[in-house]
Amino acid sequence: MPDERGRYGAFGGRYVPETLMFALDQLEAAHKSALQDTAFQQELALLQRQYVGRPTPLYFAGRLTEHLGGARIYFKREDLAHTGAHKINNALGQCLLAKSMGKPRIIAETGAGQHGVATATAAALLGLECEVYMGSEDMERQRLNVFRMELLGARVIPVVSGSKTLKDAINEALRDWAANVERTHYVLGTVHGPHPFPVICREFQSIIGKEARSQILELEGRLPDLMIACVGGGSNALGLFNEFLQEDSIDFIGVEAGGKAITPGMHAARFAGGTLGMLQGAMSYVLQDENGLIGKTHSISAGLDYASVGPQHAWLYESGRVAYTHASDRETLDAFQLCSRLEGILPALESAHAIAEVMKRAPELSCDKLIVMNMSGRGDKDVEQAARFILTGEEP
Amino acid sequence: MNRIIRLFQELKERQESAFIPFITSGDPDLAMSEDIAVALAEAGADLIEYGVPFSDPIGDGVVIQEASLRALSQGVTLRKVLASVARIRERSDVPLMLFTYFNPVLVYGVEAFARDAAAAGADGILCVDLPPDDAEEYRKALRENGLSAVFLAAPTSTDERLPFIGEASDSFVYYISRLGVTGEQQALSEGLAESVARVRSLCGRPVAVGFGISTPEQARRVAEVAEGVVVGSAIVRLIAEYAGRPELLQEVRSFGKRLADAIKER
């Protein structure tokens, strides 16, 4: 846990204009009381079971294991959760929190659209008004997800400022929240942003690791040796890892977006090219220039394409508890295809980064070792894009 | 004594309010920003708020965001803004405050920044996204270099927070008169006199009101209830409108004069 000011060592904190300080205090109090409130917890648990479809399976990837010829590989199947990714865990929890605070309006940011769809879904379920900020360039690239959110009753607001992508959508959502804070809750989609967002999001995602623990114990009678997840903001990784961080016998690897190359503007690997900085409310590692201006990023996967990373990850990196690496666009596309062919699972391009790392690690480990990887989302959303790269040979 | 602290003392004796124009440094270019700052001082500005352009200005509305982007696209950096402050200081004694986001300061190095800003001739710093809670090192660096730390107060700031904000701000408190971001608005927030009185009494500091003041008439009414009146987006919009035209300076000077006159006549 962070300290009472939301700090993990030098990372985290609450760097926002004064207008938002009250809302963050209020949110922190609501979250604390929700943790103690059995009625809240029961409602959440019921919806997780009946609506989201939890627990998601822990699946033994036998053909991939055989193909790689090393450690036994398990996928935690968050791709099978309602709306096709782990994002629903946080969106549903935060929309319930908004209801408990008496706020009738929800706003969210989205990059590729997964968090936007999850939030629009939870808002529809709970009868909340929902508006989603999305960069105009992302809207163009993800037209189907825009329509999906609209079908769910949300209004998608194009963001035309800055680079017109995720980072700018977050800026715009923060501005909206500052103006409408009295009746609006901002459902931030990852373990980033000002305290208490990183803690709240991690707590709602930690069900992934809690389920995985009892599942691996049931299937294998012991804990895994290695856990792997992709890291954009880092919510699926912390959702899986957090439950196990105290277990000294387990190694952890977070996989960032290596993009085309580790040169400025061509990737989103914060631990490979980032430095200490403060972006959008939290102190962390940031891809930026020597003047503190936020740098451009690139990844084949929109969900990992962000200039900063959750503050707890920055802390886990510095303490060495989690190792961070990156997978390139090319390695990711190879993993995407291998997993589809061998397992009949189309992974999200985000999750395919984790698979790329599994492909490197598994063969180095003996066949009595266990790897658990988070299959954070399904790849249906990425099929059209992948087709362009695979069929026409277009560069990612 | 620090120019900003002295300014508010003198204005109090004269029973006047401060006219505080905001401009984005580097829009349309640094040399013109310097001319504009000097022209505004000559038109009656008491304190210049000199905005440091940033790539992700979460506290600003569209007018100032776009001004920031124009400045950044010409390569304006914090380092260049400090050099610009030094050039303004050669031409004018007007009190000057930097209005910035925290990340450029953090990357510059908080101590080095305070030292260089003071050496350039700046008098105070307002960091939009740095509340006093996480600002110990920053406040110490400013204090050691004779710079005034100014923090924001908002309509949502609680009775518990306001004294803390007042204590951290050593010259005045910058009150965001409405929720949201910078920008112009048609009507002033209702109950402004009461809100400003509450902030003044709980902070124990003079109060300057900003966010949304765009006409001389609005400025005059705010001057009746507050020790300072900040006008930002309306001036920045005027600069954008006349950028590249020979009448730019004259237009800004004349708008500044109307604002200053309105504020002083309260």
XYZ file of C-alpha atoms in Angstrom:
662
model
C 0.000 0.000 0.000
C 1.132 3.589 -0.516
C 1.469 6.016 2.406
C -1.522 8.120 3.415
C -0.630 10.742 0.814
C -0.709 8.168 -1.965
C 3.050 7.884 -2.312
C 5.144 4.864 -3.181
C 8.556 6.219 -2.250
C 9.133 9.156 -4.606
C 6.244 8.124 -6.867
C 2.529 8.815 -6.898
C 1.032 11.711 -4.969
C -1.669 14.133 -5.963
C -0.538 16.815 -8.414
C -3.707 18.521 -9.597
C -5.169 22.027 -9.646
C -6.806 22.949 -6.343
C -10.299 22.589 -7.831
C -9.936 18.807 -7.799
C -8.511 18.341 -4.303
C -11.940 18.175 -2.708
C -13.196 15.604 -5.219
C -10.140 13.421 -4.604
C -10.677 13.592 -0.829
C -14.330 12.744 -1.316
C -13.461 9.827 -3.597
C -10.911 8.504 -1.141
C -13.459 8.602 1.672
C -16.115 6.907 -0.481
C -13.678 4.170 -1.438
C -12.642 3.558 2.163
C -16.227 3.272 3.295
C -17.103 1.015 0.337
C -14.323 -1.365 1.405
C -16.034 -1.707 4.807
C -19.593 -1.741 3.452
C -20.876 -5.304 3.135
C -23.882 -4.248 1.043
C -21.554 -2.560 -1.476
C -19.229 -5.554 -1.559
C -22.145 -7.967 -1.981
C -23.600 -5.973 -4.864
C -20.189 -5.835 -6.548
C -19.606 -9.566 -6.037
C -23.030 -10.423 -7.445
C -22.460 -8.309 -10.549
C -18.980 -9.724 -11.021
C -20.479 -13.223 -11.027
C -23.739 -12.736 -12.933
C -22.855 -9.845 -15.223
C -19.109 -9.900 -15.842
C -18.900 -13.689 -15.832
C -16.329 -14.081 -13.085
C -14.369 -16.000 -12.102
C -12.604 -16.030 -15.462
C -10.843 -19.355 -16.152
C -7.193 -20.087 -15.550
C -6.437 -22.018 -18.696
C -3.535 -24.409 -19.340
C -2.149 -23.482 -22.764
C -1.071 -27.032 -23.646
C -0.239 -26.598 -27.319
C 1.791 -23.455 -26.724
C 3.588 -25.200 -23.831
C 4.397 -28.145 -26.076
C 5.498 -25.893 -28.916
C 7.867 -23.876 -26.746
C 9.163 -26.976 -24.946
C 9.742 -25.578 -21.469
C 7.687 -24.283 -18.558
C 3.976 -25.044 -18.257
C 2.033 -21.987 -19.406
C -1.262 -20.782 -17.961
C -3.395 -17.919 -19.244
C -5.636 -15.988 -16.894
C -8.548 -15.449 -19.269
C -9.596 -11.837 -18.722
C -10.431 -11.836 -22.420
C -13.509 -13.840 -21.468
C -14.873 -11.157 -19.137
C -17.879 -9.188 -20.374
C -16.836 -6.578 -22.971
C -13.734 -8.625 -23.733
C -11.103 -7.273 -21.352
C -10.184 -6.716 -17.709
C -11.259 -3.055 -18.023
C -14.799 -3.899 -16.875
C -13.547 -4.797 -13.355
C -12.504 -1.219 -12.656
C -15.287 0.474 -14.630
C -18.000 -1.433 -12.806
C -16.444 -0.855 -9.388
C -16.001 2.872 -9.976
C -19.511 3.326 -11.375
C -20.861 1.667 -8.228
C -18.728 4.100 -6.212
C -20.179 7.027 -8.176
C -23.649 5.803 -7.317
C -22.740 5.570 -3.648
C -21.471 9.187 -3.796
C -24.762 10.268 -5.365
C -23.111 11.430 -8.592
C -25.413 10.855 -11.572
C -22.892 11.621 -14.307
C -19.850 9.602 -15.394
C -17.009 10.713 -17.612
C -14.105 8.641 -18.884
C -11.172 8.857 -21.261
C -10.415 6.216 -23.806
C -7.623 5.478 -26.256
C -8.540 2.457 -28.369
C -11.986 2.414 -26.853
C -11.810 -0.577 -24.486
C -12.069 1.440 -21.275
C -14.697 3.661 -22.892
C -16.790 0.648 -23.852
C -16.400 -0.865 -20.383
C -17.428 2.391 -18.715
C -20.364 2.935 -21.078
C -21.432 -0.624 -20.290
C -21.294 -0.172 -16.522
C -23.063 3.194 -16.813
C -25.853 1.611 -18.876
C -26.224 -1.163 -16.316
C -26.443 1.277 -13.416
C -28.503 3.962 -15.158
C -25.812 6.657 -15.118
C -25.335 9.407 -17.660
C -22.025 8.773 -19.493
C -19.719 10.870 -21.639
C -16.442 9.560 -23.019
C -13.531 11.704 -24.205
C -11.633 10.264 -27.140
C -8.943 11.772 -29.348
C -10.311 12.585 -32.787
C -7.535 10.528 -34.406
C -8.383 7.537 -32.229
C -12.074 7.959 -33.132
C -11.164 7.725 -36.769
C -9.125 4.557 -36.179
C -11.718 2.931 -33.909
C -15.015 3.835 -35.520
C -16.682 0.592 -34.451
C -15.895 1.180 -30.796
C -17.290 4.715 -31.061
C -20.563 3.313 -32.382
C -20.490 0.603 -29.706
C -20.316 3.240 -26.966
C -23.124 5.181 -28.606
C -25.265 2.043 -28.757
C -24.688 1.714 -25.022
C -26.124 5.187 -24.529
C -22.883 7.096 -24.027
C -21.916 10.290 -25.798
C -18.427 10.246 -27.317
C -16.769 13.659 -27.322
C -13.966 14.172 -29.851
C -10.779 15.716 -28.455
C -9.019 17.867 -31.014
C -6.330 19.399 -28.788
C -2.660 18.378 -28.641
C -1.834 15.070 -30.295
C -5.549 14.116 -30.443
C -4.922 10.781 -28.684
C -5.249 9.172 -25.217
C -3.081 11.671 -23.320
C -5.165 14.559 -24.620
C -8.402 12.717 -23.846
C -7.211 12.461 -20.207
C -6.406 16.198 -20.164
C -9.892 16.959 -21.435
C -11.557 14.609 -18.936
C -9.642 16.298 -16.102
C -10.840 19.699 -17.350
C -14.437 18.504 -17.500
C -14.150 17.005 -14.025
C -12.799 20.279 -12.634
C -15.797 22.143 -14.103
C -18.510 19.651 -13.136
C -17.069 17.981 -10.079
C -20.175 18.409 -7.951
C -22.307 15.941 -9.922
C -19.692 14.071 -11.936
C -17.360 11.179 -11.229
C -14.344 10.619 -13.441
C -13.753 6.911 -14.061
C -10.025 6.908 -14.728
C -9.162 3.721 -16.568
C -5.834 2.653 -15.159
C -3.558 2.633 -12.094
C -2.291 6.112 -12.909
C -3.455 9.651 -12.111
C -3.677 11.452 -8.775
C -4.149 9.488 -5.558
C -6.493 7.678 -4.834
C -7.061 6.554 -8.455
C -4.047 4.200 -8.606
C -5.145 2.445 -5.414
C -8.835 2.285 -6.313
C -8.175 0.874 -9.761
C -5.715 -1.673 -8.387
C -8.179 -2.793 -5.713
C -10.942 -3.345 -8.267
C -8.518 -5.227 -10.519
C -6.984 -7.303 -7.746
C -9.779 -9.852 -8.127
C -7.724 -11.181 -11.065
C -4.861 -12.232 -8.794
C -7.121 -13.468 -6.015
C -8.901 -15.827 -8.399
C -5.623 -16.876 -10.022
C -4.171 -17.847 -6.640
C -6.928 -20.268 -5.735
C -7.097 -21.570 -9.307
C -3.387 -22.383 -9.625
C -3.414 -24.002 -6.190
C -6.325 -26.150 -7.258
C -4.798 -27.072 -10.619
C -1.147 -27.482 -9.678
C -1.145 -27.602 -5.901
C 1.444 -24.822 -5.726
C 2.188 -21.206 -6.633
C 3.646 -20.277 -10.048
C 7.347 -19.503 -10.565
C 6.915 -16.633 -13.016
C 4.110 -14.198 -13.747
C 3.964 -12.064 -16.884
C 1.671 -9.234 -17.984
C 1.765 -6.329 -20.403
C 2.053 -2.824 -18.965
C 0.468 0.273 -20.438
C -0.835 2.273 -17.491
C -0.421 -1.043 -15.743
C -3.810 -2.076 -14.366
C -3.984 -5.637 -15.671
C -0.438 -6.297 -14.457
C -1.081 -5.000 -10.945
C -4.443 -6.771 -10.919
C -2.608 -10.047 -11.387
C 0.668 -9.357 -9.521
C -0.493 -7.512 -6.425
C -1.870 -10.608 -4.704
C 1.501 -12.382 -5.087
C 4.084 -9.650 -4.475
C 4.806 -10.942 -0.968
C 5.726 -14.389 -2.312
C 9.512 -14.392 -2.542
C 9.582 -17.501 -4.716
C 7.798 -15.803 -7.618
C 9.419 -13.666 -10.322
C 7.437 -11.006 -12.168
C 7.889 -9.469 -15.588
C 6.033 -6.445 -16.934
C 6.165 -6.031 -20.707
C 6.045 -2.551 -22.199
C 5.545 -1.528 -25.798
C 8.888 -1.626 -27.620
C 7.298 -0.184 -30.757
C 9.558 0.079 -33.790
C 12.764 0.814 -31.892
C 13.905 2.208 -28.545
C 14.510 5.689 -29.886
C 12.471 8.736 -28.838
C 9.014 8.816 -30.394
C 9.172 5.250 -31.682
C 8.107 3.302 -28.573
C 6.259 3.496 -25.267
C 8.756 1.705 -22.974
C 8.923 4.105 -20.045
C 11.495 2.052 -18.168
C 13.727 1.908 -21.242
C 13.603 5.574 -22.233
C 11.802 7.466 -19.480
C 12.930 9.648 -16.592
C 11.370 10.900 -13.371
C 8.501 13.222 -14.154
C 4.975 14.228 -13.270
C 2.211 13.726 -15.789
C -1.538 13.950 -15.179
C -1.448 13.921 -11.427
C 1.214 11.387 -10.467
C 4.985 11.322 -10.121
C 6.384 8.411 -12.116
C 8.547 7.521 -15.089
C 7.705 9.656 -18.093
C 8.817 9.733 -21.722
C 9.751 13.378 -22.066
C 12.418 15.683 -23.437
C 15.124 17.549 -21.511
C 12.724 20.486 -21.053
C 10.025 18.435 -19.333
C 7.737 18.460 -22.343
C 5.895 15.198 -22.859
C 7.240 13.128 -25.710
C 5.446 11.394 -28.533
C 4.979 7.646 -28.195
C 4.310 4.811 -30.592
C 2.983 1.290 -30.284
C 1.127 -1.118 -32.511
C -1.242 -1.445 -29.564
C -3.224 1.658 -28.589
C -3.716 0.352 -25.030
C 0.030 0.504 -24.291
C 0.669 3.768 -26.110
C 1.048 6.191 -23.199
C 3.931 8.398 -22.057
C 3.792 7.502 -18.362
C 3.138 4.444 -16.195
C 1.355 3.809 -12.905
C 3.375 5.012 -9.884
C 3.332 1.619 -8.156
C 5.065 0.164 -11.205
C 7.732 2.876 -10.943
C 8.222 1.820 -7.333
C 8.318 -1.893 -8.187
C 10.861 -1.120 -10.909
C 13.169 0.832 -8.618
C 12.925 -1.736 -5.850
C 13.663 -4.488 -8.365
C 10.674 -6.559 -7.268
C 9.292 -6.605 -10.817
C 11.494 -6.769 -13.913
C 10.362 -4.713 -16.880
C 11.126 -5.449 -20.471
C 9.591 -4.626 -23.823
C 8.351 -6.394 -26.921
C 8.593 -4.803 -30.353
C 5.692 -4.390 -32.755
C 7.167 -7.172 -34.866
C 7.560 -9.642 -31.979
C 4.021 -8.795 -30.915
C 2.567 -9.583 -34.330
C 4.397 -12.913 -34.354
C 3.032 -13.758 -30.909
C -0.448 -12.675 -31.976
C -0.383 -15.160 -34.857
C 1.248 -18.012 -32.962
C -1.281 -17.849 -30.145
C -4.181 -17.705 -32.586
C -2.929 -20.719 -34.511
C -1.868 -22.916 -31.611
C -4.491 -22.106 -29.017
C -7.466 -20.818 -30.996
C -7.331 -17.635 -28.950
C -7.096 -14.254 -30.667
C -5.297 -12.151 -28.094
C -5.545 -8.371 -27.864
C -2.382 -6.773 -29.285
C -1.719 -5.516 -25.741
C -1.789 -9.081 -24.371
C 0.268 -10.286 -27.332
C 3.188 -8.285 -25.879
C 3.036 -10.559 -22.828
C 2.866 -13.635 -25.065
C 5.992 -12.441 -26.869
C 7.810 -12.490 -23.518
C 6.384 -15.925 -22.659
C 7.841 -17.161 -25.959
C 11.287 -15.982 -24.827
C 11.096 -17.265 -21.242
C 9.280 -20.572 -21.406
C 11.937 -22.418 -23.454
C 14.623 -21.333 -20.935
C 12.757 -22.930 -18.032
C 12.449 -26.622 -17.225
C 9.113 -28.336 -17.772
C 8.325 -28.473 -14.048
C 8.192 -24.655 -13.846
C 4.916 -22.750 -13.996
C 4.216 -19.475 -15.805
C 0.975 -17.541 -15.327
C 0.330 -14.865 -17.952
C -2.522 -12.406 -17.980
C -4.540 -12.634 -21.177
C -5.860 -9.161 -20.512
C -8.151 -8.850 -23.512
C -9.454 -10.408 -26.689
C -8.128 -9.451 -30.087
C -11.298 -9.106 -32.130
C -10.900 -5.330 -31.989
C -7.445 -5.674 -33.556
C -8.222 -8.036 -36.427
C -8.649 -5.347 -39.067
C -5.408 -3.651 -38.070
C -3.514 -6.938 -37.880
C -4.765 -7.857 -41.340
C -3.194 -4.726 -42.767
C 0.194 -5.613 -41.306
C 0.077 -9.341 -41.976
C -1.637 -9.451 -45.380
C -0.343 -6.291 -47.004
C 3.016 -6.123 -45.251
C 2.347 -2.561 -44.097
C 4.739 -1.388 -41.404
C 3.112 -1.169 -37.931
C 11.479 43.220 0.086
C 9.867 41.006 -2.543
C 8.135 43.148 -5.180
C 4.843 41.244 -5.002
C 4.598 41.433 -1.208
C 5.405 45.144 -1.364
C 2.864 45.668 -4.156
C -0.022 44.331 -2.094
C 1.048 46.407 0.906
C 1.142 49.572 -1.166
C -2.180 48.835 -2.850
C -3.720 48.294 0.540
C -2.538 51.718 1.686
C -3.917 53.288 -1.488
C -7.091 51.176 -1.214
C -6.647 49.956 -4.759
C -6.874 46.563 -6.420
C -4.147 45.074 -8.538
C -4.526 44.653 -12.287
C -2.852 41.361 -13.150
C -2.747 40.532 -16.862
C -1.705 37.060 -18.012
C 0.152 36.398 -21.244
C 1.657 33.196 -22.627
C 5.369 33.743 -23.121
C 6.409 32.995 -26.669
C 3.060 33.740 -28.295
C 3.467 35.021 -30.964
C 7.214 34.986 -30.153
C 9.395 35.775 -27.146
C 10.507 39.221 -28.350
C 6.903 40.287 -28.874
C 5.860 38.816 -25.502
C 8.504 41.019 -23.900
C 7.200 44.084 -25.734
C 3.662 43.185 -24.656
C 4.689 42.738 -21.009
C 6.367 46.153 -21.011
C 3.386 47.740 -22.797
C 0.966 46.251 -20.259
C 3.113 47.584 -17.418
C 3.019 51.026 -19.011
C -0.750 50.710 -19.432
C -1.127 50.229 -15.690
C -0.548 46.545 -14.936
C 0.570 46.019 -11.328
C 1.814 42.451 -11.758
C 2.508 40.509 -14.945
C 1.626 36.826 -14.985
C 4.021 35.301 -17.471
C 2.794 31.876 -18.613
C 5.301 29.103 -19.319
C 3.985 27.035 -22.234
C 3.461 23.324 -21.530
C 2.459 20.380 -23.700
C -0.323 19.197 -21.367
C -1.963 22.223 -19.739
C -4.779 20.524 -17.773
C -5.793 23.733 -15.980
C -6.297 25.785 -19.106
C -9.149 26.272 -21.508
C -8.818 26.221 -25.247
C -7.567 29.820 -25.732
C -4.480 29.398 -23.549
C -3.903 25.782 -24.681
C -3.598 26.991 -28.244
C -1.318 29.865 -27.267
C 0.906 27.312 -25.461
C 1.049 25.110 -28.522
C 1.969 28.051 -30.743
C 4.799 28.936 -28.378
C 6.004 25.324 -28.116
C 5.979 24.892 -31.875
C 8.646 27.598 -32.055
C 10.787 25.808 -29.508
C 10.055 27.926 -26.434
C 11.312 26.193 -23.278
C 11.432 27.084 -19.596
C 15.091 28.015 -20.012
C 14.234 30.446 -22.798
C 11.359 31.887 -20.759
C 13.772 32.676 -17.914
C 16.088 34.455 -20.343
C 13.055 36.381 -21.562
C 12.215 37.421 -17.984
C 15.739 38.805 -17.642
C 15.239 40.897 -20.786
C 11.912 42.243 -19.473
C 13.651 43.082 -16.210
C 16.196 45.226 -18.080
C 13.321 47.334 -19.383
C 10.826 47.448 -16.525
C 10.517 47.154 -12.746
C 7.018 45.725 -12.956
C 6.481 42.807 -10.540
C 6.456 39.545 -12.498
C 5.159 36.128 -11.615
C 5.689 32.923 -13.579
C 2.603 30.819 -14.151
C 3.740 27.280 -14.908
C 3.006 23.573 -14.721
C 5.133 21.488 -12.409
C 6.825 19.038 -14.761
C 9.113 21.506 -16.573
C 10.193 22.820 -13.132
C 10.770 19.307 -11.813
C 12.896 18.347 -14.804
C 14.825 21.649 -14.664
C 15.495 20.885 -10.994
C 13.457 22.694 -8.352
C 16.440 24.359 -6.677
C 18.148 25.352 -9.905
C 14.866 26.724 -11.182
C 14.299 28.891 -8.097
C 17.871 30.189 -8.278
C 17.698 30.984 -12.005
C 14.187 32.476 -11.847
C 15.262 34.806 -9.047
C 18.448 35.720 -10.882
C 16.420 36.538 -13.998
C 14.325 38.937 -11.948
C 11.088 37.006 -11.388
C 9.290 37.795 -8.134
C 6.890 34.906 -7.663
C 5.824 31.516 -8.957
C 2.443 29.882 -9.347
C 2.521 26.198 -10.208
C -0.980 25.269 -11.377
C -0.794 21.552 -10.682
C 1.278 21.650 -7.516
C -0.935 21.984 -4.446
C 0.891 22.978 -1.232
C 0.484 19.443 0.173
C 3.308 18.043 -1.954
C 5.363 21.229 -2.204
C 7.737 21.295 0.775
C 10.971 21.212 -1.197
C 9.576 23.684 -3.732
C 8.479 26.165 -1.074
C 11.841 25.966 0.626
C 13.678 26.620 -2.642
C 11.464 29.617 -3.431
C 11.859 31.034 0.072
C 15.645 30.706 -0.014
C 15.730 32.654 -3.267
C 13.380 35.429 -2.181
C 10.591 34.311 -4.509
C 6.977 34.510 -3.448
C 5.015 31.255 -3.595
C 1.442 31.737 -4.775
C -1.084 28.912 -4.472
C -4.596 28.451 -5.790
C -7.822 28.436 -3.798
C -11.037 27.131 -5.346
C -14.761 27.268 -4.573
C -14.403 23.614 -3.503
C -11.550 24.301 -1.045
C -12.790 23.367 2.413
C -12.619 25.465 5.594
C -9.833 23.123 6.722
C -7.732 23.612 3.594
C -7.960 27.390 3.175
C -5.775 28.298 6.196
C -3.181 25.829 4.915
C -3.254 27.409 1.442
C -2.960 30.877 3.001
C -0.008 29.838 5.108
C 1.796 28.399 2.093
C 1.204 31.554 -0.006
C 3.296 34.431 1.296
C 2.043 37.353 -0.826
C -1.516 36.621 -1.978
C -3.851 33.767 -2.771
C -5.067 33.221 -6.320
C -8.762 32.406 -6.162
C -10.263 30.477 -9.076
C -13.626 32.210 -9.153
C -15.426 29.313 -10.758
C -14.991 25.588 -11.242
C -13.291 24.513 -14.425
C -10.444 25.834 -16.501
C -9.249 29.241 -17.664
C -11.428 31.025 -20.195
C -13.844 33.851 -20.692
C -17.445 33.856 -19.570
C -20.496 36.048 -19.979
C -21.544 36.356 -16.372
C -19.479 36.434 -13.213
C -20.087 33.784 -10.576
C -22.870 34.688 -8.215
C -21.995 35.379 -4.649
C -18.432 36.357 -5.548
C -18.187 38.943 -2.772
C -19.094 36.343 -0.143
C -16.728 33.716 -1.559
C -13.823 36.138 -1.720
C -14.509 37.308 1.829
C -14.492 33.688 3.000
C -11.192 32.952 1.244
C -9.621 36.173 2.565
C -10.681 35.525 6.134
C -9.664 31.852 6.228
C -6.421 32.308 4.245
C -5.450 35.536 5.978
C -4.007 36.889 2.705
C -5.007 39.333 -0.019
C -7.058 37.591 -2.710
C -6.675 37.933 -6.470
C -9.529 36.549 -8.528
C -8.959 34.840 -11.847
C -10.543 32.494 -14.402
C -13.294 33.971 -16.521
C -12.862 37.758 -16.230
C -12.861 39.203 -19.730
C -14.328 42.745 -19.892
C -13.460 46.053 -18.199
C -16.932 46.036 -16.610
C -16.383 42.562 -15.093
C -12.925 43.636 -13.966
C -14.364 46.697 -12.230
C -16.929 44.606 -10.366
C -14.321 42.093 -9.243
C -12.060 44.950 -8.105
C -14.827 46.027 -5.743
C -14.536 42.773 -3.800
C -10.955 41.519 -4.308
C -7.399 42.819 -3.923
C -6.428 41.661 -7.386
C -8.045 41.006 -10.758
C -6.474 38.560 -13.215
C -7.387 38.829 -16.886
C -5.919 36.068 -19.052
C -7.787 34.482 -21.939
C -9.284 37.757 -23.178
C -5.795 39.251 -23.585
C -4.343 36.059 -25.054
C -7.201 35.928 -27.567
C -6.558 39.548 -28.549
C -2.871 38.767 -29.066
C -3.773 35.800 -31.285
C -6.178 37.945 -33.270
C -3.605 40.658 -34.011
C -0.489 38.465 -34.193
C 1.741 39.465 -37.088
C -0.041 42.791 -37.584
C 1.584 46.173 -36.870
C -1.275 47.299 -34.576
C -0.825 44.375 -32.138
C 1.047 46.297 -29.446
C -1.275 49.275 -29.659
C -4.371 47.047 -29.377
C -3.024 45.229 -26.306
C -1.902 48.468 -24.714
C -5.290 50.071 -25.231
C -7.220 47.032 -23.894
C -4.830 46.914 -20.932
C -5.449 50.603 -20.279
C -9.230 50.116 -20.274
C -8.901 47.214 -17.854
C -6.518 49.137 -15.602
C -8.781 52.202 -15.574
C -11.830 50.092 -14.760
C -10.008 48.362 -11.911
C -8.657 51.598 -10.472
C -12.013 53.390 -10.595
C -13.862 50.792 -8.483
